[in-house]
Amino acid sequence: MYNKAYFAGGCFWCTEAIFIRINGVNKVLPGYMGGKLDNPSYKEVCSGQTGHAEVVKVIYDPKVISYETLLLIFFTTHDPTTLNRQGNDIGTQYRSAVFYDSKNEKEIIDRVINNIQNEALFENPIITQISPIGKFYIAEDEHLNYYETNTQNPYCQAVISPKINKFLKEYKSILK
């Protein structure tokens, strides 16, 4: 039986490229959540007018990897201390957010954030939006597995590849 987790860590191309490399993750789907428009397009979400965040839906086996570990990876592979931005990607669609499905997930999120802040992993406080899940809209086909099919794209080389390389060094024990 698989569980689902929903993370918004800036550009969903970056977030997807990290999570697909984790042992126990069955599938990662980029999409949109947290906005007010039904079935938004990438162009509409990028306008910043729909209220959606670029999100990944992570389908995972909790017998292999825990929700807590996925959260740790999420928080340490993007900057959860910036409002509505990741690097040069600026706008509400690039906000840091976790969408939870149960009281238990919310408690785990709160515990992980408290632990990270107590360990002072970041100079500034974590400002990640924590919200109940809403309707998830899968992104258009061209966004699925984007990094893997576009590694020569300058954005992929300049932004995503360094994130992946850092992730690979820090999380060797849980890679596929």
Coordinates of N, CA and C in Angstrom, one line a residue, residues 20-144:
I20 N 12.4 11.6 -7.2 CA 12.4 10.4 -8.0 C 13.7 9.5 -7.8
R21 N 14.7 10.0 -7.1 CA 15.9 9.3 -6.9 C 15.9 8.5 -5.5
I22 N 14.8 8.6 -4.8 CA 14.8 8.1 -3.5 C 14.2 6.6 -3.5
N23 N 14.9 5.8 -2.8 CA 14.4 4.4 -2.6 C 13.1 4.4 -1.8
G24 N 12.1 3.7 -2.3 CA 10.8 3.7 -1.7 C 9.8 4.6 -2.3
V25 N 10.3 5.6 -3.2 CA 9.4 6.4 -3.9 C 9.0 5.7 -5.2
N26 N 7.7 5.5 -5.4 CA 7.2 4.8 -6.5 C 7.1 5.7 -7.7
K27 N 6.6 6.9 -7.5 CA 6.3 7.9 -8.6 C 6.2 9.3 -8.0
V28 N 6.6 10.2 -8.9 CA 6.5 11.7 -8.5 C 5.8 12.4 -9.7
L29 N 4.8 13.1 -9.4 CA 4.0 13.8 -10.4 C 4.0 15.3 -10.1
P30 N 4.5 16.1 -11.0 CA 4.4 17.6 -10.8 C 3.0 18.1 -11.1
G31 N 2.6 19.1 -10.4 CA 1.3 19.6 -10.6 C 1.1 20.9 -9.8
Y32 N -0.2 21.2 -9.6 CA -0.6 22.5 -8.9 C -1.6 22.2 -7.8
M33 N -1.4 23.0 -6.7 CA -2.3 22.9 -5.6 C -2.4 24.2 -4.9
G34 N -3.4 24.4 -4.2 CA -3.5 25.6 -3.3 C -4.1 26.8 -3.9
G35 N -4.7 26.7 -5.0 CA -5.2 27.9 -5.7 C -6.7 27.9 -5.8
K36 N -7.2 28.9 -6.6 CA -8.7 29.0 -6.7 C -9.3 28.7 -8.0
L37 N -8.4 28.3 -9.0 CA -8.9 28.1 -10.4 C -8.9 26.6 -10.6
D38 N -10.0 26.0 -11.2 CA -10.0 24.6 -11.5 C -9.2 24.4 -12.8
N39 N -8.5 23.3 -12.8 CA -7.6 22.8 -13.9 C -6.8 24.0 -14.5
P40 N -5.9 24.6 -13.7 CA -5.1 25.7 -14.2 C -4.0 25.1 -15.1
S41 N -3.6 26.0 -16.0 CA -2.5 25.7 -16.9 C -1.2 26.2 -16.3
Y42 N -0.1 25.7 -16.8 CA 1.2 26.2 -16.4 C 1.3 27.7 -16.6
K43 N 0.9 28.2 -17.7 CA 0.9 29.6 -18.0 C 0.1 30.4 -17.0
E44 N -1.1 29.9 -16.7 CA -1.9 30.6 -15.7 C -1.3 30.6 -14.3
V45 N -0.7 29.5 -13.9 CA -0.1 29.4 -12.6 C 1.1 30.3 -12.5
C46 N 1.9 30.3 -13.6 CA 3.1 31.2 -13.7 C 2.7 32.7 -13.6
S47 N 1.5 33.0 -14.0 CA 1.1 34.4 -13.9 C 1.0 34.9 -12.4
G48 N 0.9 34.0 -11.5 CA 0.8 34.3 -10.1 C -0.6 34.7 -9.7
Q49 N -1.5 34.6 -10.6 CA -2.9 35.1 -10.3 C -3.8 34.0 -9.8
T50 N -3.5 32.7 -9.9 CA -4.4 31.6 -9.6 C -4.3 31.2 -8.1
G51 N -3.2 31.6 -7.4 CA -2.9 31.2 -6.1 C -2.3 29.8 -5.9
H52 N -2.1 29.1 -7.0 CA -1.6 27.8 -6.9 C -0.1 27.8 -6.7
A53 N 0.4 26.8 -6.1 CA 1.9 26.5 -6.0 C 2.2 25.4 -6.9
E54 N 3.5 25.4 -7.4 CA 4.0 24.3 -8.2 C 4.3 23.2 -7.1
V55 N 3.7 22.1 -7.2 CA 3.7 21.0 -6.2 C 4.1 19.7 -6.9
V56 N 4.7 18.8 -6.1 CA 4.9 17.4 -6.5 C 4.1 16.5 -5.6
K57 N 3.5 15.6 -6.2 CA 2.8 14.5 -5.5 C 3.7 13.3 -5.5
V58 N 4.1 12.9 -4.3 CA 5.1 11.9 -4.1 C 4.3 10.6 -3.6
I59 N 4.4 9.6 -4.4 CA 3.7 8.3 -4.1 C 4.8 7.4 -3.6
Y60 N 4.7 7.0 -2.3 CA 5.8 6.2 -1.7 C 5.3 5.1 -0.9
D61 N 6.3 4.2 -0.6 CA 6.0 3.0 0.2 C 6.5 3.3 1.6
P62 N 5.6 3.4 2.6 CA 6.0 3.8 4.0 C 6.7 2.7 4.7
K63 N 6.8 1.5 4.1 CA 7.6 0.4 4.6 C 9.0 0.5 4.3
V64 N 9.3 1.4 3.3 CA 10.7 1.6 2.8 C 11.2 2.9 3.2
I65 N 10.4 4.0 3.2 CA 10.8 5.3 3.6 C 9.7 6.0 4.3
S66 N 10.0 6.7 5.4 CA 9.0 7.3 6.2 C 8.6 8.7 5.7
Y67 N 7.4 9.1 6.1 CA 7.0 10.5 5.8 C 8.0 11.5 6.4
E68 N 8.4 11.2 7.6 CA 9.4 12.1 8.3 C 10.7 12.2 7.5
T69 N 11.2 11.1 6.9 CA 12.4 11.2 6.1 C 12.1 12.0 4.9
L70 N 11.0 11.8 4.2 CA 10.6 12.6 3.1 C 10.6 14.1 3.4
L71 N 10.1 14.4 4.6 CA 10.0 15.8 5.0 C 11.4 16.4 5.2
L72 N 12.3 15.6 5.9 CA 13.7 16.1 6.1 C 14.3 16.4 4.7
I73 N 14.1 15.5 3.8 CA 14.7 15.7 2.4 C 14.1 17.0 1.8
F74 N 12.8 17.1 1.9 CA 12.2 18.3 1.4 C 12.8 19.6 2.0
F75 N 12.8 19.7 3.3 CA 13.3 20.9 4.0 C 14.8 21.2 3.7
T76 N 15.6 20.1 3.5 CA 17.0 20.3 3.3 C 17.5 20.4 1.8
T77 N 16.5 20.3 0.9 CA 16.9 20.4 -0.5 C 16.3 21.7 -1.2
H78 N 15.7 22.6 -0.4 CA 15.3 23.9 -0.9 C 15.4 24.8 0.3
D79 N 15.1 26.1 0.0 CA 15.2 27.1 1.1 C 13.8 27.4 1.7
P80 N 13.5 26.8 2.8 CA 12.2 27.0 3.4 C 12.0 28.3 4.2
T81 N 13.0 29.2 4.0 CA 13.0 30.4 4.8 C 12.7 31.7 4.0
T82 N 12.5 31.5 2.7 CA 12.2 32.6 1.8 C 10.7 32.6 1.4
L83 N 10.2 33.8 1.4 CA 8.8 34.0 1.1 C 8.6 34.1 -0.5
N84 N 7.8 33.1 -1.0 CA 7.4 33.2 -2.4 C 8.6 33.2 -3.4
R85 N 9.6 32.5 -3.1 CA 10.7 32.4 -4.0 C 11.7 31.3 -3.7
Q86 N 12.4 30.9 -4.7 CA 13.5 30.0 -4.6 C 14.5 30.5 -5.6
G87 N 15.6 31.1 -5.1 CA 16.6 31.7 -6.0 C 16.0 32.7 -6.8
N88 N 16.2 32.6 -8.2 CA 15.6 33.6 -9.1 C 14.2 33.3 -9.5
D89 N 13.6 32.2 -9.0 CA 12.2 31.9 -9.3 C 11.4 32.7 -8.2
I90 N 10.7 33.7 -8.7 CA 9.9 34.6 -7.7 C 8.5 34.6 -8.0
G91 N 7.6 34.5 -7.0 CA 6.2 34.5 -7.1 C 5.5 33.5 -6.2
T92 N 4.3 33.7 -5.9 CA 3.6 32.8 -5.0 C 3.6 31.4 -5.5
Q93 N 3.7 31.1 -6.8 CA 3.7 29.8 -7.3 C 5.0 29.0 -6.9
Y94 N 6.0 29.8 -6.4 CA 7.3 29.2 -6.0 C 7.4 29.1 -4.5
R95 N 6.3 29.3 -3.8 CA 6.4 29.3 -2.3 C 6.7 27.9 -1.8
S96 N 7.3 27.9 -0.6 CA 7.5 26.6 0.1 C 6.3 26.2 0.8
A97 N 5.8 25.0 0.6 CA 4.5 24.5 1.2 C 4.5 23.0 1.4
V98 N 3.9 22.6 2.4 CA 3.6 21.2 2.6 C 2.1 21.0 2.8
F99 N 1.5 20.1 2.1 CA 0.1 19.9 2.2 C -0.2 18.5 2.9
Y100 N -0.9 18.6 4.0 CA -1.1 17.3 4.8 C -2.5 16.8 4.7
D101 N -2.6 15.5 4.9 CA -3.8 14.7 4.7 C -4.4 14.2 6.0
S102 N -3.7 14.4 7.2 CA -4.3 13.9 8.4 C -3.6 14.7 9.6
K103 N -4.3 14.5 10.8 CA -3.7 15.1 12.0 C -2.3 14.6 12.3
N104 N -2.2 13.3 12.0 CA -0.8 12.6 12.3 C 0.2 13.3 11.4
E105 N -0.1 13.5 10.1 CA 0.9 14.1 9.2 C 1.2 15.5 9.7
K106 N 0.2 16.3 10.1 CA 0.4 17.6 10.6 C 1.3 17.6 11.8
E107 N 1.1 16.7 12.7 CA 2.0 16.6 13.9 C 3.4 16.2 13.5
I108 N 3.6 15.4 12.5 CA 5.0 15.0 12.1 C 5.6 16.2 11.4
I109 N 4.9 17.0 10.6 CA 5.4 18.2 10.0 C 5.9 19.2 11.1
D110 N 5.0 19.4 12.1 CA 5.4 20.3 13.2 C 6.6 19.9 13.9
R111 N 6.7 18.6 14.2 CA 7.9 18.0 14.9 C 9.2 18.2 14.0
V112 N 9.1 17.9 12.8 CA 10.3 18.0 11.9 C 10.7 19.5 11.8
I113 N 9.8 20.4 11.7 CA 10.2 21.8 11.6 C 10.8 22.2 12.9
N114 N 10.2 21.8 14.1 CA 10.8 22.2 15.4 C 12.2 21.6 15.5
N115 N 12.4 20.4 15.1 CA 13.7 19.8 15.2 C 14.8 20.5 14.4
I116 N 14.4 20.8 13.1 CA 15.3 21.6 12.2 C 15.6 22.9 12.8
Q117 N 14.6 23.6 13.3 CA 14.9 25.0 13.9 C 15.7 24.9 15.2
N118 N 15.5 23.8 16.0 CA 16.3 23.7 17.2 C 17.8 23.3 16.9
E119 N 18.0 22.7 15.7 CA 19.3 22.4 15.3 C 20.0 23.5 14.5
A120 N 19.2 24.6 14.3 CA 19.7 25.8 13.7 C 20.3 25.5 12.3
L121 N 19.6 24.7 11.5 CA 20.1 24.4 10.2 C 20.0 25.6 9.2
F122 N 19.2 26.5 9.6 CA 19.0 27.7 8.7 C 19.2 29.0 9.6
E123 N 19.7 30.0 9.0 CA 19.9 31.3 9.8 C 18.6 32.0 10.1
N124 N 17.6 31.8 9.2 CA 16.3 32.5 9.3 C 15.3 31.4 9.7
P125 N 14.2 31.8 10.2 CA 13.1 30.9 10.6 C 12.5 30.3 9.3
I126 N 12.0 29.0 9.5 CA 11.3 28.4 8.4 C 9.9 29.0 8.3
I127 N 9.5 29.4 7.1 CA 8.2 30.1 6.8 C 7.4 29.3 5.8
T128 N 7.7 28.0 5.7 CA 6.9 27.1 4.8 C 5.4 27.1 5.2
Q129 N 4.6 27.2 4.2 CA 3.1 27.2 4.4 C 2.7 25.8 4.7
I130 N 2.0 25.5 5.8 CA 1.5 24.2 6.1 C 0.0 24.2 6.0
S131 N -0.6 23.4 5.1 CA -2.0 23.5 4.8 C -2.6 22.1 4.6
P132 N -3.9 21.9 4.8 CA -4.5 20.7 4.4 C -4.5 20.5 2.9
I133 N -4.4 19.3 2.4 CA -4.4 19.1 1.0 C -5.7 19.6 0.4
G134 N -5.5 20.0 -0.9 CA -6.7 20.5 -1.7 C -6.7 19.7 -2.9
K135 N -7.3 20.1 -3.9 CA -7.4 19.5 -5.2 C -6.0 19.6 -5.9
F136 N -5.5 18.4 -6.3 CA -4.2 18.4 -7.0 C -4.5 18.3 -8.5
Y137 N -3.9 19.2 -9.3 CA -4.0 19.1 -10.7 C -2.7 18.8 -11.3
I138 N -2.6 17.7 -12.0 CA -1.4 17.2 -12.6 C -1.0 18.2 -13.7
A139 N 0.3 18.5 -13.8 CA 0.9 19.4 -14.8 C 0.8 18.8 -16.2
E140 N 0.9 19.6 -17.2 CA 0.9 19.2 -18.6 C 2.1 18.2 -18.8
D141 N 1.9 17.4 -19.8 CA 2.8 16.3 -20.1 C 4.3 16.8 -20.3
E142 N 4.5 17.9 -20.8 CA 5.9 18.4 -21.0 C 6.6 18.7 -19.7
H143 N 5.9 18.7 -18.6 CA 6.6 19.0 -17.3 C 6.9 17.7 -16.6
L144 N 6.3 16.6 -17.0 CA 6.6 15.3 -16.4 C 8.0 14.8 -16.7

